Short mmCIF file of C-alpha atoms in Angstrom, two decimals:
data_model
loop_
_atom_site.label_atom_id
_atom_site.label_comp_id
_atom_site.label_asym_id
_atom_site.label_seq_id
_atom_site.Cartn_x
_atom_site.Cartn_y
_atom_site.Cartn_z
CA UNK W 1 -16.27 -6.12 -14.30
CA UNK W 2 -14.31 -4.54 -11.29
CA UNK W 3 -14.56 -7.15 -8.22
CA UNK W 4 -15.75 -6.13 -5.01
CA UNK W 5 -12.15 -7.20 -3.55
CA UNK W 6 -10.81 -5.05 -5.68
CA UNK W 7 -12.50 -1.98 -4.39
CA UNK W 8 -11.83 -3.58 -0.42
CA UNK W 9 -8.11 -4.87 -0.52
CA UNK W 10 -6.23 -5.34 2.74
CA UNK W 11 -3.10 -3.56 2.77
CA UNK W 12 -0.65 -1.32 4.63
CA UNK W 13 -0.78 2.60 5.10
CA UNK W 14 -0.19 5.33 4.83
CA UNK W 15 -1.67 5.30 1.04
CA UNK W 16 -3.14 3.09 -1.56
CA UNK W 17 -1.68 5.05 -4.44
CA UNK W 18 1.72 5.92 -3.21
CA UNK W 19 2.34 3.00 -1.03
CA UNK W 20 0.12 -0.19 -1.82
CA UNK W 21 0.51 0.64 -5.66
CA UNK W 22 4.19 1.30 -5.94
CA UNK W 23 4.72 -1.98 -3.97
CA UNK W 24 2.60 -3.97 -6.56
CA UNK W 25 4.12 -2.22 -9.15
CA UNK W 26 7.68 -3.38 -7.94
CA UNK W 27 6.59 -6.84 -7.73
CA UNK W 28 5.06 -6.96 -10.95
CA UNK W 29 8.63 -5.89 -12.59
CA UNK W 30 10.19 -8.58 -10.78
CA UNK W 31 7.71 -10.98 -12.11
CA UNK W 32 7.99 -9.78 -15.30
CA UNK W 33 12.13 -9.73 -15.11
CA UNK W 34 11.29 -13.58 -14.50
CA UNK W 35 9.15 -13.76 -17.56
CA UNK W 36 11.69 -12.38 -19.62
CA UNK W 37 14.84 -14.31 -18.26
CA UNK W 38 16.27 -11.46 -16.78
CA UNK W 39 16.32 -11.84 -13.06
CA UNK W 40 19.20 -13.91 -13.08
CA UNK W 41 21.32 -11.39 -14.65
CA UNK W 42 20.04 -8.15 -12.41
CA UNK W 43 22.66 -6.66 -10.71
CA UNK W 44 20.69 -3.52 -9.70
CA UNK W 45 17.51 -1.77 -10.62
CA UNK W 46 16.79 1.86 -10.70
CA UNK W 47 13.66 3.40 -9.61
CA UNK W 48 11.98 6.64 -10.36
CA UNK W 49 9.11 8.46 -9.28
CA UNK W 50 7.31 11.05 -11.13
CA UNK W 51 4.77 13.86 -10.56
CA UNK W 52 2.60 13.38 -7.64
CA UNK W 53 4.91 10.15 -6.45
CA UNK W 54 7.95 12.09 -6.23
CA UNK W 55 6.21 15.43 -4.44
CA UNK W 56 4.78 13.39 -1.72
CA UNK W 57 6.61 10.05 -1.97
CA UNK W 58 8.86 10.35 1.03
CA UNK W 59 5.63 11.48 3.25
CA UNK W 60 3.79 7.92 1.92
CA UNK W 61 6.40 5.90 2.46
CA UNK W 62 6.89 5.48 -1.58
CA UNK W 63 10.01 4.53 -1.39
CA UNK W 64 9.67 2.00 1.69
CA UNK W 65 7.14 0.36 -0.81
CA UNK W 66 9.20 0.27 -3.82
CA UNK W 67 11.99 -1.70 -1.58
CA UNK W 68 9.40 -4.09 0.02
CA UNK W 69 7.81 -4.64 -3.32
CA UNK W 70 11.39 -5.80 -4.77
CA UNK W 71 12.14 -7.74 -2.16
CA UNK W 72 9.29 -9.73 -2.79
CA UNK W 73 6.42 -8.46 -0.16
CA UNK W 74 3.13 -8.24 -1.33
CA UNK W 75 0.61 -5.44 0.23
CA UNK W 76 -1.92 -8.37 1.44
CA UNK W 77 0.67 -10.48 3.53
CA UNK W 78 3.50 -8.28 4.58
CA UNK W 79 3.67 -8.00 8.26
CA UNK W 80 3.72 -4.24 9.51
CA UNK W 81 5.67 -5.35 12.07
CA UNK W 82 8.80 -6.47 9.90
CA UNK W 83 8.80 -3.39 7.38
CA UNK W 84 11.14 -1.42 9.37
CA UNK W 85 13.47 -4.57 9.71
CA UNK W 86 13.20 -5.51 5.99
CA UNK W 87 14.20 -1.66 4.69
CA UNK W 88 17.24 -1.51 7.39
CA UNK W 89 18.72 -4.33 6.39
CA UNK W 90 18.64 -3.41 2.89
CA UNK W 91 19.62 0.39 3.86
CA UNK W 92 22.60 -0.95 5.81
CA UNK W 93 24.14 -3.58 3.98
CA UNK W 94 23.84 -2.31 0.43
CA UNK W 95 22.11 -5.65 -0.60
CA UNK W 96 18.44 -6.08 -1.45
CA UNK W 97 16.84 -9.45 -2.08
CA UNK W 98 15.40 -9.02 -5.77
CA UNK W 99 12.18 -11.35 -5.32
CA UNK W 100 13.34 -12.02 -2.01
CA UNK W 101 15.77 -14.70 -3.67
CA UNK W 102 18.43 -13.25 -5.50
CA UNK W 103 21.02 -10.65 -3.54
CA UNK W 104 21.65 -7.57 -5.94
CA UNK W 105 23.49 -4.47 -5.16
CA UNK W 106 20.87 -1.46 -3.45
CA UNK W 107 21.70 2.09 -2.67
CA UNK W 108 18.76 3.77 -1.61
CA UNK W 109 19.87 7.39 -2.70
CA UNK W 110 21.26 6.28 -5.55
CA UNK W 111 18.66 3.44 -7.17
CA UNK W 112 15.16 5.54 -5.71
CA UNK W 113 15.07 8.92 -7.47
CA UNK W 114 12.46 11.16 -7.03
CA UNK W 115 12.38 13.22 -9.73
CA UNK W 116 10.10 16.36 -9.65
CA UNK W 117 11.40 18.47 -12.96
CA UNK W 118 10.06 15.61 -15.55
CA UNK W 119 6.29 16.23 -16.04
CA UNK W 120 4.81 12.62 -16.05
CA UNK W 121 2.47 11.87 -19.30
CA UNK W 122 0.63 9.07 -18.46
CA UNK W 123 -0.95 9.52 -14.77
CA UNK W 124 0.23 11.94 -11.96
CA UNK W 125 1.57 9.14 -10.08
CA UNK W 126 4.22 7.41 -12.53
CA UNK W 127 7.22 5.50 -11.70
CA UNK W 128 9.80 3.51 -14.11
CA UNK W 129 12.02 0.50 -13.60
CA UNK W 130 15.16 -0.30 -15.07
CA UNK W 131 17.12 -3.19 -14.42
CA UNK W 132 21.01 -3.15 -14.81
CA UNK W 133 23.33 -5.24 -15.76
CA UNK W 134 26.93 -5.68 -13.79
CA UNK W 135 28.59 -4.33 -17.06
CA UNK W 136 26.07 -1.39 -17.02
CA UNK W 137 23.57 -2.57 -19.69
CA UNK W 138 20.13 -1.69 -19.53
CA UNK W 139 18.42 -5.26 -19.22
CA UNK W 140 14.74 -3.30 -19.45
CA UNK W 141 12.63 -0.62 -18.50
CA UNK W 142 8.95 -0.53 -17.62
CA UNK W 143 6.65 2.52 -16.82
CA UNK W 144 3.60 1.60 -14.53
CA UNK W 145 0.63 3.79 -13.13
CA UNK W 146 -0.57 3.79 -9.90
CA UNK W 147 -3.78 5.08 -11.10
CA UNK W 148 -5.60 4.97 -7.24
CA UNK W 149 -7.18 2.26 -4.36
CA UNK W 150 -3.84 0.65 -5.09
CA UNK W 151 -4.55 -0.34 -8.53
CA UNK W 152 -1.80 -0.47 -11.44
CA UNK W 153 -1.26 -0.47 -14.86
CA UNK W 154 1.51 -0.81 -17.03
CA UNK W 155 2.40 1.48 -19.73
CA UNK W 156 0.07 0.69 -22.57
CA UNK W 157 -2.02 -1.95 -20.36
CA UNK W 158 -6.10 -0.77 -20.55
CA UNK W 159 -7.95 -1.55 -17.33
CA UNK W 160 -11.09 -2.52 -19.27
CA UNK W 161 -9.13 -5.01 -21.39
CA UNK W 162 -7.96 -6.68 -17.99
CA UNK W 163 -11.49 -7.45 -16.88
CA UNK W 164 -12.25 -10.62 -18.81
CA UNK W 165 -14.62 -12.42 -16.28
CA UNK W 166 -18.24 -12.79 -17.65
CA UNK W 167 -21.07 -11.81 -15.33
CA UNK W 168 -24.80 -12.05 -15.46
CA UNK W 169 -25.51 -8.10 -14.89
CA UNK W 170 -22.94 -5.93 -16.60
CA UNK W 171 -23.18 -2.52 -15.04
CA UNK W 172 -21.60 0.96 -16.06
CA UNK W 173 -23.89 3.21 -14.29
CA UNK W 174 -26.39 4.17 -11.62
CA UNK W 175 -28.86 4.18 -14.46
CA UNK W 176 -27.89 0.29 -15.41
CA UNK W 177 -28.07 -0.78 -11.54
CA UNK W 178 -31.58 0.63 -11.06
CA UNK W 179 -32.64 -0.87 -14.29
CA UNK W 180 -31.40 -4.24 -13.59
CA UNK W 181 -32.68 -4.05 -10.05
CA UNK W 182 -36.44 -3.20 -11.38
CA UNK W 183 -36.06 -6.21 -14.45
CA UNK W 184 -34.93 -8.79 -11.79
CA UNK W 185 -36.16 -7.80 -8.33
CA UNK W 186 -32.56 -7.62 -7.56
CA UNK W 187 -31.10 -5.15 -4.72
CA UNK W 188 -27.39 -3.45 -5.80
CA UNK W 189 -25.96 -5.84 -3.46
CA UNK W 190 -27.95 -8.67 -4.62
CA UNK W 191 -26.73 -7.45 -8.56
CA UNK W 192 -23.09 -7.36 -7.13
CA UNK W 193 -23.30 -11.05 -5.45
CA UNK W 194 -24.58 -12.49 -8.66
CA UNK W 195 -21.43 -11.08 -10.24
CA UNK W 196 -19.27 -12.28 -7.74
CA UNK W 197 -20.70 -15.80 -7.78
CA UNK W 198 -20.32 -15.76 -11.45
CA UNK W 199 -16.55 -17.13 -10.63
CA UNK W 200 -16.44 -18.33 -7.13
CA UNK W 201 -18.79 -19.92 -4.87
CA UNK W 202 -21.28 -17.47 -2.88
CA UNK W 203 -19.87 -19.11 0.68
CA UNK W 204 -16.22 -18.10 -0.42
CA UNK W 205 -17.66 -14.38 -1.37
CA UNK W 206 -19.46 -13.92 1.93
CA UNK W 207 -16.06 -15.60 4.01
CA UNK W 208 -14.23 -13.09 2.09
CA UNK W 209 -16.74 -10.14 3.12
CA UNK W 210 -16.23 -11.52 6.78
CA UNK W 211 -12.68 -11.10 6.70
CA UNK W 212 -12.36 -7.88 5.11
CA UNK W 213 -14.98 -6.82 7.98
CA UNK W 214 -12.75 -8.31 10.44
CA UNK W 215 -9.57 -6.30 9.29
CA UNK W 216 -11.56 -3.10 9.59
CA UNK W 217 -12.67 -4.00 12.96
CA UNK W 218 -9.24 -4.76 13.76
CA UNK W 219 -7.94 -1.32 12.91
CA UNK W 220 -10.68 0.47 14.57
CA UNK W 221 -9.36 -1.71 17.95
CA UNK W 222 -6.08 -1.76 17.31
CA UNK W 223 -6.11 2.27 17.04
CA UNK W 224 -8.06 2.64 20.19
CA UNK W 225 -5.16 0.76 21.76
CA UNK W 226 -2.06 3.00 20.94
CA UNK W 227 -0.51 6.09 21.99
CA UNK W 228 2.39 8.27 21.12
CA UNK W 229 3.08 10.31 17.92
CA UNK W 230 2.72 9.37 14.68
CA UNK W 231 5.67 8.79 12.43
CA UNK W 232 6.82 11.39 9.77
CA UNK W 233 8.14 14.93 11.62
CA UNK W 234 4.86 16.79 12.28
CA UNK W 235 4.61 15.02 15.99
CA UNK W 236 1.07 14.73 15.52
CA UNK W 237 -0.35 12.91 18.67
CA UNK W 238 -2.71 9.95 18.24
CA UNK W 239 -6.02 10.58 19.91
CA UNK W 240 -8.04 7.73 19.53
CA UNK W 241 -7.49 5.94 22.87
CA UNK W 242 -8.26 9.26 24.78
CA UNK W 243 -11.28 10.04 22.88
CA UNK W 244 -12.16 6.39 24.01
CA UNK W 245 -11.51 6.73 27.41
CA UNK W 246 -13.18 10.11 27.49
CA UNK W 247 -16.58 8.37 25.91
CA UNK W 248 -16.51 5.48 28.34
CA UNK W 249 -15.89 8.17 31.29
CA UNK W 250 -18.92 10.24 30.18
CA UNK W 251 -20.71 7.28 29.95
CA UNK W 252 -19.67 6.17 33.86
CA UNK W 253 -20.76 9.05 35.00
CA UNK W 254 -23.93 9.11 33.27
CA UNK W 255 -22.81 12.39 31.22
CA UNK W 256 -24.46 12.00 27.82
CA UNK W 257 -24.42 14.67 24.85
CA UNK W 258 -27.45 13.95 22.38
CA UNK W 259 -24.81 13.98 19.81
CA UNK W 260 -22.70 11.26 21.56
CA UNK W 261 -23.04 8.86 18.66
CA UNK W 262 -21.31 11.51 16.15
CA UNK W 263 -18.16 11.23 18.94
CA UNK W 264 -18.44 7.23 18.55
CA UNK W 265 -18.37 7.66 14.93
CA UNK W 266 -15.66 10.16 14.76
CA UNK W 267 -13.46 7.99 17.12
CA UNK W 268 -13.85 4.88 14.42
CA UNK W 269 -12.65 6.94 11.81
CA UNK W 270 -9.64 8.34 13.43
CA UNK W 271 -8.57 4.88 14.86
CA UNK W 272 -8.19 3.50 11.50
CA UNK W 273 -6.49 6.65 9.87
CA UNK W 274 -4.18 6.71 12.69
CA UNK W 275 -3.52 3.03 12.52
CA UNK W 276 -3.04 3.92 8.14
CA UNK W 277 -0.96 6.84 9.27
CA UNK W 278 1.24 4.52 11.21
CA UNK W 279 1.88 2.19 8.59
CA UNK W 280 -0.49 -0.38 9.90
CA UNK W 281 -2.68 -3.19 8.33
CA UNK W 282 -5.89 -1.37 7.22
CA UNK W 283 -8.46 -2.21 4.10
CA UNK W 284 -8.33 0.28 1.09
CA UNK W 285 -11.93 1.51 1.11
CA UNK W 286 -11.51 2.38 -1.73
CA UNK W 287 -7.95 4.08 -0.80
CA UNK W 288 -6.11 4.45 2.27
CA UNK W 289 -6.21 8.14 2.68
CA UNK W 290 -10.12 7.33 3.02
CA UNK W 291 -9.67 3.90 4.82
CA UNK W 292 -11.77 5.12 7.80
CA UNK W 293 -15.02 5.99 6.68
CA UNK W 294 -16.44 2.62 5.43
CA UNK W 295 -15.14 0.71 8.73
CA UNK W 296 -16.53 3.50 10.44
CA UNK W 297 -19.61 3.43 9.13
CA UNK W 298 -20.12 -0.34 9.47
CA UNK W 299 -19.13 -0.04 13.15
CA UNK W 300 -21.94 2.02 13.43
CA UNK W 301 -24.49 0.06 11.72
CA UNK W 302 -23.07 -3.07 13.91
CA UNK W 303 -22.98 -0.81 17.46
CA UNK W 304 -26.12 1.45 17.11
CA UNK W 305 -28.25 -0.22 14.44
CA UNK W 306 -30.18 -3.44 14.23
CA UNK W 307 -27.29 -5.36 12.95
CA UNK W 308 -27.06 -8.94 11.14
CA UNK W 309 -24.55 -10.67 9.14
CA UNK W 310 -26.84 -10.59 5.72
CA UNK W 311 -27.17 -6.77 6.36
CA UNK W 312 -22.91 -6.26 6.47
CA UNK W 313 -22.74 -8.33 3.39
CA UNK W 314 -25.45 -6.22 1.66
CA UNK W 315 -23.46 -2.91 3.09
CA UNK W 316 -20.15 -4.19 1.38
CA UNK W 317 -21.54 -5.14 -1.61
CA UNK W 318 -23.44 -2.06 -2.16
CA UNK W 319 -20.56 0.07 -0.89
CA UNK W 320 -18.41 -1.72 -3.63
CA UNK W 321 -20.80 -0.90 -6.55
CA UNK W 322 -20.92 2.55 -5.87
CA UNK W 323 -16.86 2.34 -5.28
CA UNK W 324 -16.99 0.58 -8.93
CA UNK W 325 -19.33 3.36 -10.67
CA UNK W 326 -16.59 6.10 -9.53
CA UNK W 327 -13.85 4.17 -10.45
CA UNK W 328 -14.84 3.54 -14.11
CA UNK W 329 -16.48 6.91 -14.48
CA UNK W 330 -14.44 9.32 -13.01
CA UNK W 331 -11.22 8.48 -10.69
CA UNK W 332 -10.70 7.39 -7.05
CA UNK W 333 -7.42 8.99 -6.70
CA UNK W 334 -6.35 12.32 -4.95
CA UNK W 335 -3.53 12.82 -7.43
CA UNK W 336 -6.19 12.92 -10.45
CA UNK W 337 -9.10 14.40 -9.04
CA UNK W 338 -8.25 15.75 -5.03
CA UNK W 339 -9.97 14.40 -2.14
CA UNK W 340 -13.24 14.41 -3.52
CA UNK W 341 -12.08 10.83 -5.37
CA UNK W 342 -11.15 9.87 -2.09
CA UNK W 343 -13.00 10.89 0.83
CA UNK W 344 -16.06 12.14 -1.25
CA UNK W 345 -16.05 8.72 -3.10
CA UNK W 346 -15.79 6.58 0.30
CA UNK W 347 -18.59 8.99 2.02
CA UNK W 348 -20.89 7.88 -1.21
CA UNK W 349 -19.93 4.12 -0.85
CA UNK W 350 -20.81 4.57 2.94
CA UNK W 351 -24.21 6.61 2.60
CA UNK W 352 -25.13 3.87 -0.17
CA UNK W 353 -24.26 0.72 1.99
CA UNK W 354 -25.95 2.07 5.23
CA UNK W 355 -29.09 2.75 3.62
CA UNK W 356 -28.92 -1.01 1.66
CA UNK W 357 -27.88 -2.32 5.40
CA UNK W 358 -31.15 -0.53 6.82
CA UNK W 359 -33.98 -1.62 4.20
CA UNK W 360 -33.65 1.23 2.15
CA UNK W 361 -35.28 0.76 -1.85
CA UNK W 362 -32.84 0.35 -4.60
CA UNK W 363 -34.05 4.20 -5.29
CA UNK W 364 -33.45 5.61 -1.65
CA UNK W 365 -30.06 3.47 -2.08
CA UNK W 366 -29.00 5.58 -5.39
CA UNK W 367 -29.98 8.78 -3.49
CA UNK W 368 -27.82 8.29 -0.62
CA UNK W 369 -24.70 7.42 -2.46
CA UNK W 370 -25.70 11.03 -4.44
CA UNK W 371 -26.07 13.05 -1.54
CA UNK W 372 -22.65 11.59 0.06
CA UNK W 373 -20.85 12.64 -3.00
CA UNK W 374 -22.78 15.82 -4.00
CA UNK W 375 -21.45 17.72 -0.44
CA UNK W 376 -17.64 16.70 -0.94
CA UNK W 377 -17.57 18.27 -4.66
CA UNK W 378 -14.16 19.90 -4.77
CA UNK W 379 -12.43 19.02 -1.99
CA UNK W 380 -8.65 19.54 -2.92
CA UNK W 381 -5.94 17.22 -1.55
CA UNK W 382 -3.56 19.17 0.60
CA UNK W 383 -1.59 16.95 2.93
CA UNK W 384 0.94 19.01 4.84
CA UNK W 385 4.13 17.38 4.91
CA UNK W 386 2.96 14.84 2.28
CA UNK W 387 1.90 12.97 5.24
CA UNK W 388 -1.49 11.19 5.36
CA UNK W 389 -2.14 12.89 8.77
CA UNK W 390 -3.45 16.41 8.43
CA UNK W 391 -6.36 16.86 7.48
CA UNK W 392 -7.07 13.59 5.94
CA UNK W 393 -7.41 11.91 9.69
CA UNK W 394 -10.04 14.44 10.82
CA UNK W 395 -11.79 14.36 7.01
CA UNK W 396 -12.42 10.39 7.55
CA UNK W 397 -14.47 11.42 10.52
CA UNK W 398 -16.52 14.26 9.18
CA UNK W 399 -16.73 12.10 6.12
CA UNK W 400 -18.16 9.00 7.93
CA UNK W 401 -20.72 11.17 9.82
CA UNK W 402 -21.86 12.85 6.56
CA UNK W 403 -22.36 9.35 5.16
CA UNK W 404 -24.65 8.43 7.85
CA UNK W 405 -26.32 12.03 7.66
CA UNK W 406 -26.85 11.38 3.68
CA UNK W 407 -28.43 7.87 4.26
CA UNK W 408 -30.69 9.13 6.94
CA UNK W 409 -31.93 12.20 4.81
CA UNK W 410 -32.68 9.34 1.90
CA UNK W 411 -34.14 6.86 3.97
CA UNK W 412 -36.59 9.96 5.06
CA UNK W 413 -37.41 9.99 1.23
CA UNK W 414 -39.23 8.02 -1.47
CA UNK W 415 -35.97 7.84 -3.47
CA UNK W 416 -37.10 10.06 -6.07
CA UNK W 417 -34.57 13.34 -6.61
CA UNK W 418 -33.31 16.25 -9.07
CA UNK W 419 -29.63 15.09 -9.34
CA UNK W 420 -28.69 11.07 -10.34
CA UNK W 421 -25.34 9.62 -8.98
CA UNK W 422 -24.44 9.38 -12.68
CA UNK W 423 -24.88 13.06 -12.73
CA UNK W 424 -22.72 13.71 -9.58
CA UNK W 425 -20.05 11.58 -10.78
CA UNK W 426 -19.63 13.30 -14.24
CA UNK W 427 -19.29 16.37 -12.01
CA UNK W 428 -16.82 14.86 -10.01
CA UNK W 429 -14.79 13.92 -12.74
CA UNK W 430 -15.25 17.32 -14.42
CA UNK W 431 -14.41 19.54 -11.26
CA UNK W 432 -11.60 17.27 -10.53
CA UNK W 433 -9.97 17.96 -14.57
CA UNK W 434 -10.68 21.66 -13.63
CA UNK W 435 -9.03 21.34 -10.39
CA UNK W 436 -4.92 23.00 -10.36
CA UNK W 437 -2.65 20.40 -9.84
CA UNK W 438 -0.92 21.80 -6.66
CA UNK W 439 -4.30 21.12 -5.02
CA UNK W 440 -3.73 17.24 -6.19
CA UNK W 441 -1.65 15.55 -3.52
CA UNK W 442 1.31 17.59 -4.23
CA UNK W 443 2.04 19.54 -1.09
CA UNK W 444 2.07 22.68 -3.24
CA UNK W 445 -1.22 24.04 -2.16
CA UNK W 446 -3.66 24.58 0.45
CA UNK W 447 -3.52 23.71 4.11
CA UNK W 448 0.12 22.21 2.97
CA UNK W 449 1.61 25.75 2.15
CA UNK W 450 -0.56 27.64 4.73
CA UNK W 451 0.12 25.69 8.13
CA UNK W 452 3.46 25.63 9.66
CA UNK W 453 4.63 21.79 9.94
CA UNK W 454 6.35 21.56 12.72
#
């Protein structure tokens, strides 16, 4: 089974598939060189980015991620404040510390290639690494696939084969979850918690969940405090602080609109995604492009509902289960199925999580998750300039509000409905397969070509 902490991963922006994934892949290649005894003989490493990584890699900082990964940095621990200095040092000196230890030759334009001609065979997000000896001999070449949400597979590696932990309640569908819940009198969150505690103490699981929430809230709070333009050339101004100031001013003047809560939810999501766009620390939930939705809805639960730590844990455990279903049976990669696999999945996760935290039955939770995705089906991934800014930031705000609406609708019902979550997941997968590639994170269609970039 996929772990909760595979769905919720701490990393940096702007993209899970194009930044976090390539960084992890570069790290894995360095580790592979060590295992093969070729690390000490490596004079330089050539990286080639294919498919969506080639088309939008510049805007998604894929080249920067590769540099960081080769230098031994990890998404979970790299300090966002040091990224620019690490990249500048390697670029200006013409030397990169492989694995943080061995100095090797490095020329950015020579050693990182954006190949927009070769059609990748394994996955739209493919990259290769070749280690070269000083005499010009190729020591090793390996291909990796960044399959969405920061997950990385080596060529020939099977995701299912890597999942070896035995769990008491294995599941692959929402039908499985409903059956297990009924048979064992467990909520979806309870099922996931039992699976997690098969390999670690419950106290450790809950501590890690608290850590995930802490990073989510920190991203909201930092996003609210920052001003200026986002990097990348579009000259997009941060809006979260101004939105926050306006909301506080309206409260101070007792100007309270009936839809004020929606503005707060939008603010929370925008704050996170502005941080993501700036390369800040966020939680992949389940991707970076959709990183603002779950935190925004969770913050809504904290600020506007009857909040409890137990409820917050149930929220994240339930949301993770829903993310697992999409990961196992469809995709969470915008390059594979469009933005329905990012914003749509996140909205489905948040809707189910909120319904669970508010005491919904297992049927109501499944219904909320189904509604959350049903009304994102067909959403394209068409970032202007290859940047995770337009329309990505506002899409998170709308996704968060739609998730709350989905949970509310489900909780008003009794859990019975015509379309199941499993049917919606299948539909999402098929819709993604039918979608033209130009609408799947290549910046070759949609808003990316019909809106002025500057």
